[in-house]
Coordinates of C-alpha atoms in Angstrom, one line a residue:
M128 CA 33.8 -65.9 -20.2
E129 CA 36.2 -67.8 -22.5
D130 CA 36.0 -68.3 -26.2
D131 CA 35.6 -71.7 -27.7
V132 CA 37.6 -72.9 -30.8
S133 CA 35.1 -71.3 -33.2
G134 CA 35.6 -67.9 -31.5
R135 CA 32.2 -67.9 -29.9
H136 CA 31.8 -67.2 -26.2
R137 CA 31.7 -70.4 -24.1
V138 CA 28.9 -70.3 -21.6
P139 CA 29.7 -71.9 -18.2
V140 CA 27.5 -74.9 -17.2
Y141 CA 26.7 -75.3 -13.5
S142 CA 25.7 -78.8 -12.7
S143 CA 25.1 -78.5 -8.9
A144 CA 23.4 -76.2 -6.5
T145 CA 26.6 -75.7 -4.7
E146 CA 28.3 -74.3 -7.8
V147 CA 25.4 -71.9 -8.4
V148 CA 25.3 -70.7 -4.8
E149 CA 29.1 -70.1 -4.8
K150 CA 28.8 -68.1 -8.1
L151 CA 25.9 -66.0 -6.7
K152 CA 27.9 -65.3 -3.5
E153 CA 30.4 -63.5 -5.7
K154 CA 27.8 -60.9 -6.5
W155 CA 27.3 -60.0 -2.8
S156 CA 30.9 -60.4 -1.6
S157 CA 31.8 -56.8 -2.3
V158 CA 28.6 -55.3 -0.9
K159 CA 29.3 -53.5 2.4
K160 CA 25.7 -53.2 3.6
Q161 CA 23.0 -55.7 2.7
P162 CA 20.1 -53.7 1.2
Y163 CA 17.7 -56.6 1.5
P164 CA 18.2 -58.0 5.0
A165 CA 15.3 -60.5 4.8
M166 CA 13.0 -62.2 2.4
Y167 CA 10.0 -64.6 2.7
S168 CA 9.0 -67.2 0.1
S169 CA 6.0 -69.5 0.4
V170 CA 7.8 -71.7 -2.2
L171 CA 10.5 -72.3 0.4
G172 CA 8.1 -72.0 3.3
G173 CA 10.3 -69.6 5.4
I174 CA 12.3 -66.5 5.9
I175 CA 15.7 -66.1 4.1
L176 CA 18.5 -63.9 5.5
D177 CA 21.2 -64.8 2.9
P178 CA 20.8 -62.6 -0.2
T179 CA 22.4 -65.3 -2.3
V180 CA 19.3 -67.4 -2.3
M181 CA 16.6 -64.7 -2.4
V182 CA 15.3 -66.0 -5.7
I183 CA 12.0 -66.6 -7.5
P184 CA 11.3 -69.7 -9.7
I185 CA 11.7 -68.8 -13.4
D186 CA 8.4 -70.5 -14.3
D187 CA 6.5 -68.3 -11.8
H188 CA 3.7 -66.7 -13.7
M189 CA 4.5 -63.4 -12.1
V190 CA 7.9 -63.5 -13.8
H191 CA 7.0 -64.5 -17.4
R192 CA 3.4 -63.5 -17.6
G193 CA 3.1 -60.6 -15.2
H194 CA 0.3 -62.4 -13.3
G195 CA 0.9 -60.9 -9.9
V196 CA 0.0 -58.1 -7.5
F197 CA 2.0 -56.3 -4.8
D198 CA 1.9 -53.7 -2.1
T199 CA 4.2 -52.1 0.4
A200 CA 4.5 -50.5 3.9
M201 CA 6.9 -48.0 5.3
L202 CA 9.2 -49.0 8.2
L203 CA 10.2 -46.1 10.5
D204 CA 12.0 -46.5 13.8
G205 CA 10.9 -50.1 14.2
Y206 CA 7.2 -49.5 13.3
L207 CA 5.3 -50.5 10.2
Y208 CA 3.1 -47.7 9.0
E209 CA -0.4 -48.4 7.7
L210 CA 0.3 -52.1 7.2
D211 CA -3.4 -53.0 7.6
A212 CA -4.6 -50.4 5.0
H213 CA -2.0 -51.6 2.5
L214 CA -2.8 -55.3 3.2
D215 CA -6.5 -54.7 2.6
R216 CA -5.7 -53.1 -0.8
F217 CA -3.3 -55.9 -1.6
L218 CA -6.1 -58.5 -1.2
R219 CA -8.5 -56.4 -3.2
S220 CA -5.9 -56.3 -6.0
A221 CA -5.4 -60.0 -5.8
S222 CA -9.1 -60.6 -6.1
K223 CA -9.3 -58.5 -9.2
A224 CA -6.3 -60.4 -10.7
K225 CA -8.0 -63.7 -9.9
I226 CA -5.3 -64.8 -7.5
T227 CA -6.3 -66.7 -4.4
S228 CA -3.9 -66.2 -1.5
P229 CA -2.4 -69.5 -0.1
F230 CA -2.9 -68.0 3.4
P231 CA -5.6 -66.1 5.2
R232 CA -5.1 -62.4 5.8
E233 CA -4.0 -62.7 9.4
T234 CA -1.3 -65.2 8.4
L235 CA 0.0 -62.9 5.7
R236 CA 0.1 -60.1 8.3
G237 CA 2.0 -62.3 10.7
I238 CA 4.5 -63.4 8.1
L239 CA 5.3 -59.8 7.2
I240 CA 5.8 -58.8 10.9
Q241 CA 7.9 -61.8 11.6
M242 CA 10.0 -61.2 8.5
T243 CA 10.6 -57.6 9.5
A244 CA 11.6 -58.7 13.0
A245 CA 14.0 -61.3 11.7
S246 CA 15.7 -58.6 9.4
K247 CA 16.7 -56.5 12.4
C248 CA 16.0 -53.5 10.1
K249 CA 14.3 -50.6 11.7
R250 CA 14.1 -48.0 8.9
G251 CA 13.1 -48.7 5.3
S252 CA 10.1 -50.5 3.8
I253 CA 8.7 -53.9 3.1
R254 CA 7.3 -55.0 -0.2
Y255 CA 5.2 -58.1 -0.8
W256 CA 3.7 -60.0 -3.8
L257 CA 1.0 -62.5 -4.5
S258 CA 1.7 -64.4 -7.7
A259 CA -0.3 -67.0 -9.6
G260 CA 2.7 -69.1 -8.8
P261 CA 5.2 -71.4 -10.5
G262 CA 4.1 -74.3 -12.7
N263 CA 4.7 -73.8 -16.4
F264 CA 5.2 -71.3 -19.2
L265 CA 1.6 -71.1 -20.5
L266 CA -0.7 -68.1 -20.4
S267 CA -3.3 -69.7 -18.1
S268 CA -2.4 -70.3 -14.4
A269 CA -4.7 -73.4 -14.4
G270 CA -1.6 -75.6 -14.3
C271 CA 0.0 -73.8 -11.3
P272 CA -0.5 -75.9 -8.2
E273 CA -0.8 -72.9 -5.8
A274 CA -0.4 -69.2 -5.6
A275 CA 2.9 -67.9 -4.2
F276 CA 3.5 -65.2 -1.6
Y277 CA 6.9 -63.4 -1.5
A278 CA 8.0 -60.5 0.6
V279 CA 11.2 -58.6 1.2
V280 CA 12.6 -56.0 3.6
I281 CA 14.3 -53.0 2.0
D282 CA 16.9 -51.2 4.1
F283 CA 16.7 -47.5 3.2
D284 CA 17.1 -44.3 5.2
Y285 CA 13.9 -42.5 4.2
S286 CA 13.5 -38.8 5.2
Q287 CA 10.9 -36.1 4.7
C288 CA 11.0 -34.4 1.3
K289 CA 10.9 -30.6 1.4
E290 CA 12.6 -29.5 -1.8
G291 CA 10.5 -28.9 -4.8
V292 CA 10.9 -30.8 -8.1
K293 CA 10.1 -30.5 -11.8
V294 CA 7.6 -32.7 -13.5
I295 CA 6.4 -33.2 -17.1
T296 CA 3.2 -34.3 -18.8
S297 CA 3.8 -37.9 -19.9
T298 CA 3.3 -38.9 -23.5
I299 CA 3.3 -42.6 -22.5
P300 CA -0.4 -43.9 -22.5
M301 CA -1.7 -44.6 -19.0
K302 CA -3.1 -48.0 -18.1
P303 CA -6.9 -48.5 -18.5
P304 CA -8.9 -48.4 -15.3
I305 CA -9.1 -52.2 -14.8
F306 CA -5.3 -52.3 -14.5
A307 CA -4.7 -48.9 -13.0
T308 CA -7.0 -49.5 -10.1
M309 CA -5.2 -52.6 -9.0
K310 CA -1.6 -52.6 -7.8
N311 CA -0.3 -55.2 -10.3
V312 CA 3.2 -55.9 -11.4
N313 CA 2.7 -54.7 -15.0
Y314 CA 4.7 -51.5 -14.5
L315 CA 6.2 -51.0 -18.0
P316 CA 4.1 -47.9 -18.7
N317 CA 5.2 -46.5 -15.3
V318 CA 8.8 -47.2 -15.9
L319 CA 8.7 -45.6 -19.4
S320 CA 7.0 -42.5 -18.0
V321 CA 9.7 -42.0 -15.4
M322 CA 12.5 -42.6 -18.0
E323 CA 10.8 -40.0 -20.2
A324 CA 10.9 -37.5 -17.4
E325 CA 14.5 -38.2 -16.5
E326 CA 15.5 -37.8 -20.1
K327 CA 14.0 -34.3 -19.9
G328 CA 15.7 -33.4 -16.6
A329 CA 12.5 -33.9 -14.5
F330 CA 11.8 -36.0 -11.4
A331 CA 8.7 -37.7 -12.8
S332 CA 5.7 -37.3 -15.0
I333 CA 1.9 -36.7 -14.8
W334 CA -0.6 -38.8 -16.6
V335 CA -3.7 -37.2 -18.2
D336 CA -6.6 -39.5 -19.0
D337 CA -8.4 -39.9 -22.3
Q338 CA -10.9 -37.2 -21.4
G339 CA -8.1 -34.7 -20.8
Y340 CA -8.3 -34.8 -17.0
I341 CA -5.4 -35.1 -14.6
A342 CA -4.9 -38.7 -13.4
E343 CA -1.8 -39.5 -11.3
G344 CA 2.0 -39.9 -11.3
P345 CA 3.9 -43.0 -12.3
N346 CA 3.7 -44.6 -8.8
V347 CA 2.2 -41.7 -6.7
N348 CA -1.0 -39.7 -6.4
V349 CA -1.0 -36.0 -7.3
A350 CA -2.7 -33.2 -5.3
F351 CA -3.2 -29.5 -5.7
I352 CA -3.8 -26.4 -3.6
S353 CA -6.1 -24.0 -5.5
K354 CA -6.0 -20.3 -5.4
G355 CA -9.1 -20.6 -3.2
K356 CA -7.1 -22.7 -0.7
E357 CA -8.8 -25.9 -1.5
L358 CA -7.0 -29.2 -1.4
L359 CA -8.0 -30.9 -4.7
L360 CA -7.4 -34.5 -5.8
P361 CA -8.3 -36.4 -8.9
P362 CA -11.1 -38.9 -8.4
F363 CA -10.0 -42.5 -7.8
D364 CA -12.3 -44.2 -10.3
K365 CA -9.6 -44.5 -13.0
I366 CA -6.4 -44.5 -10.8
L367 CA -5.0 -46.4 -7.9
G368 CA -6.5 -45.4 -4.5
G369 CA -3.4 -44.5 -2.7
C370 CA -3.3 -45.4 1.0
T371 CA -1.1 -42.4 1.8
V372 CA -3.2 -39.9 0.0
K373 CA -6.3 -41.2 1.7
R374 CA -4.5 -40.8 5.1
L375 CA -3.6 -37.3 4.0
V376 CA -7.3 -36.5 3.4
A377 CA -8.1 -37.8 6.8
L378 CA -5.5 -35.6 8.4
A379 CA -6.0 -32.5 6.3
P380 CA -9.0 -31.1 8.2
K381 CA -6.6 -29.9 10.8
L382 CA -5.4 -27.3 8.3
I383 CA -8.9 -26.1 7.8
E384 CA -9.0 -25.4 11.5
T385 CA -5.8 -23.3 11.2
G386 CA -7.0 -21.4 8.1
L387 CA -4.4 -22.8 5.7
L388 CA -7.1 -24.7 3.9
K389 CA -10.8 -23.9 3.2
A390 CA -11.9 -27.2 1.8
I391 CA -10.9 -30.7 0.7
R392 CA -12.5 -32.4 -2.3
T393 CA -11.9 -34.5 -5.4
A394 CA -12.3 -32.8 -8.7
H395 CA -11.8 -33.4 -12.4
M396 CA -9.2 -30.9 -13.6
T397 CA -7.8 -30.2 -17.0
I398 CA -4.1 -29.5 -17.5
D399 CA -4.7 -25.7 -17.7
Q400 CA -6.8 -25.7 -14.5
A401 CA -4.2 -27.8 -12.6
K402 CA -1.3 -25.7 -13.7
D403 CA -3.1 -22.6 -12.4
S404 CA -2.9 -24.0 -8.9
D405 CA -1.0 -22.2 -6.2
E406 CA 0.7 -25.4 -5.0
M407 CA 1.2 -28.9 -6.2
M408 CA 2.6 -32.1 -4.8
F409 CA 3.1 -35.8 -5.3
V410 CA 1.7 -38.0 -2.4
G411 CA 3.0 -41.6 -1.9
S412 CA 4.3 -43.9 0.9
G413 CA 8.0 -43.3 0.3
L414 CA 7.8 -39.5 0.2
P415 CA 5.2 -39.0 1.8
V416 CA 4.7 -35.6 0.2
M417 CA 7.0 -34.3 -2.7
P418 CA 6.5 -30.6 -3.5
I419 CA 6.3 -29.7 -7.2
V420 CA 7.5 -26.3 -8.3
Q421 CA 7.5 -26.6 -12.1
W422 CA 5.3 -28.6 -14.5
D423 CA 6.6 -28.6 -18.1
D424 CA 7.4 -24.9 -18.7
Q425 CA 4.9 -23.6 -16.1
L426 CA 6.1 -22.5 -12.7
I427 CA 3.9 -23.6 -9.8
G428 CA 3.6 -20.7 -7.4
D429 CA 6.8 -18.7 -7.8
G430 CA 8.7 -21.7 -9.0
R431 CA 11.2 -21.5 -6.1
K432 CA 9.6 -21.5 -2.7
V433 CA 7.5 -24.5 -1.6
G434 CA 4.1 -23.5 -0.6
E435 CA 3.0 -23.2 3.1
A436 CA 0.1 -25.6 2.8
T437 CA 2.2 -28.2 1.1
L438 CA 4.8 -28.1 3.8
A439 CA 2.1 -28.2 6.5
L440 CA 0.6 -31.3 4.8
S441 CA 4.0 -32.9 4.6
D442 CA 4.5 -32.3 8.3
L443 CA 1.1 -33.7 9.2
L444 CA 1.9 -37.0 7.3
W445 CA 5.4 -37.3 8.6
E446 CA 4.4 -36.8 12.2
D447 CA 1.7 -39.4 11.7
M448 CA 4.2 -41.8 10.3
I449 CA 6.6 -41.5 13.2
A450 CA 4.1 -41.1 16.1
G451 CA 0.6 -41.6 14.8
P452 CA -2.0 -44.4 15.6
E453 CA -1.6 -46.2 12.2
R454 CA 1.6 -47.9 13.3
I455 CA 2.5 -51.5 14.3
Q456 CA 5.5 -52.1 16.5
V457 CA 7.7 -54.8 15.2
P458 CA 8.7 -57.3 18.0
Y459 CA 12.4 -57.5 17.5
N460 CA 14.1 -60.1 19.6

């Protein structure tokens, strides 16, 4: 950027789309591997393979007002995992946010599968959004002609997490239930809670609700193995109902049969009760299970070795992700 005669920075002016695209291409010219091999935009009405033009209108209400919801699905070995469960939650979130999809559910599903196929990516994840749409810079979306649907494929080599991590108790206030129970794009509290953890040398944080009960992590659920071999989870009335943790609950009875678990239930737990657990873990789609071996200054278990039940639950979920019935094969050409 050059200085003008007054010594101030001179801001370039781009008067044509060609100039803008050429400038944006510079950003991607040095990237060896494209991390986002495909995007869909209902504003454009199609799938985009060139990262240069994977853009969202600046007057989209999701951008400047946070009026949008999103969801995800894992992509492993060419299969989308639990897409239908995530898509159902996505539409429930949209209803709570008063956003009407421009397409019926099956059309949304078809777009996501076609986009993934066009990407040629076979390992990573997809993420998708419903926005109140572009239209103006007002608070109300009444002036937006139509809601917008966006989606992207994220190329990433996910693998099973087996090493334990440290967490802290977050001092960032958690979102009230009306917002916490829908997967909306207002993630500033989540971001700040992770940053707080990283500043203290931890992986992530744990939220505690206004009654002193354990709630959730910044973008994951949390679960515990009690000294009585019970799998315990906080109730979902004030937090997001995680698709992955619900799938874990469906699979976990297999460990009752082997004797690793004696029961599975939801329970209100205080910090002291939760820290007294034998084992502890985060549960989320990109993990799917992340063992926790230290919480603040309290060691979980012996603080070094990941618990047997946690590893068994991780194996159950991972095996379900790579070979279970909740998968959709992507029809690559």
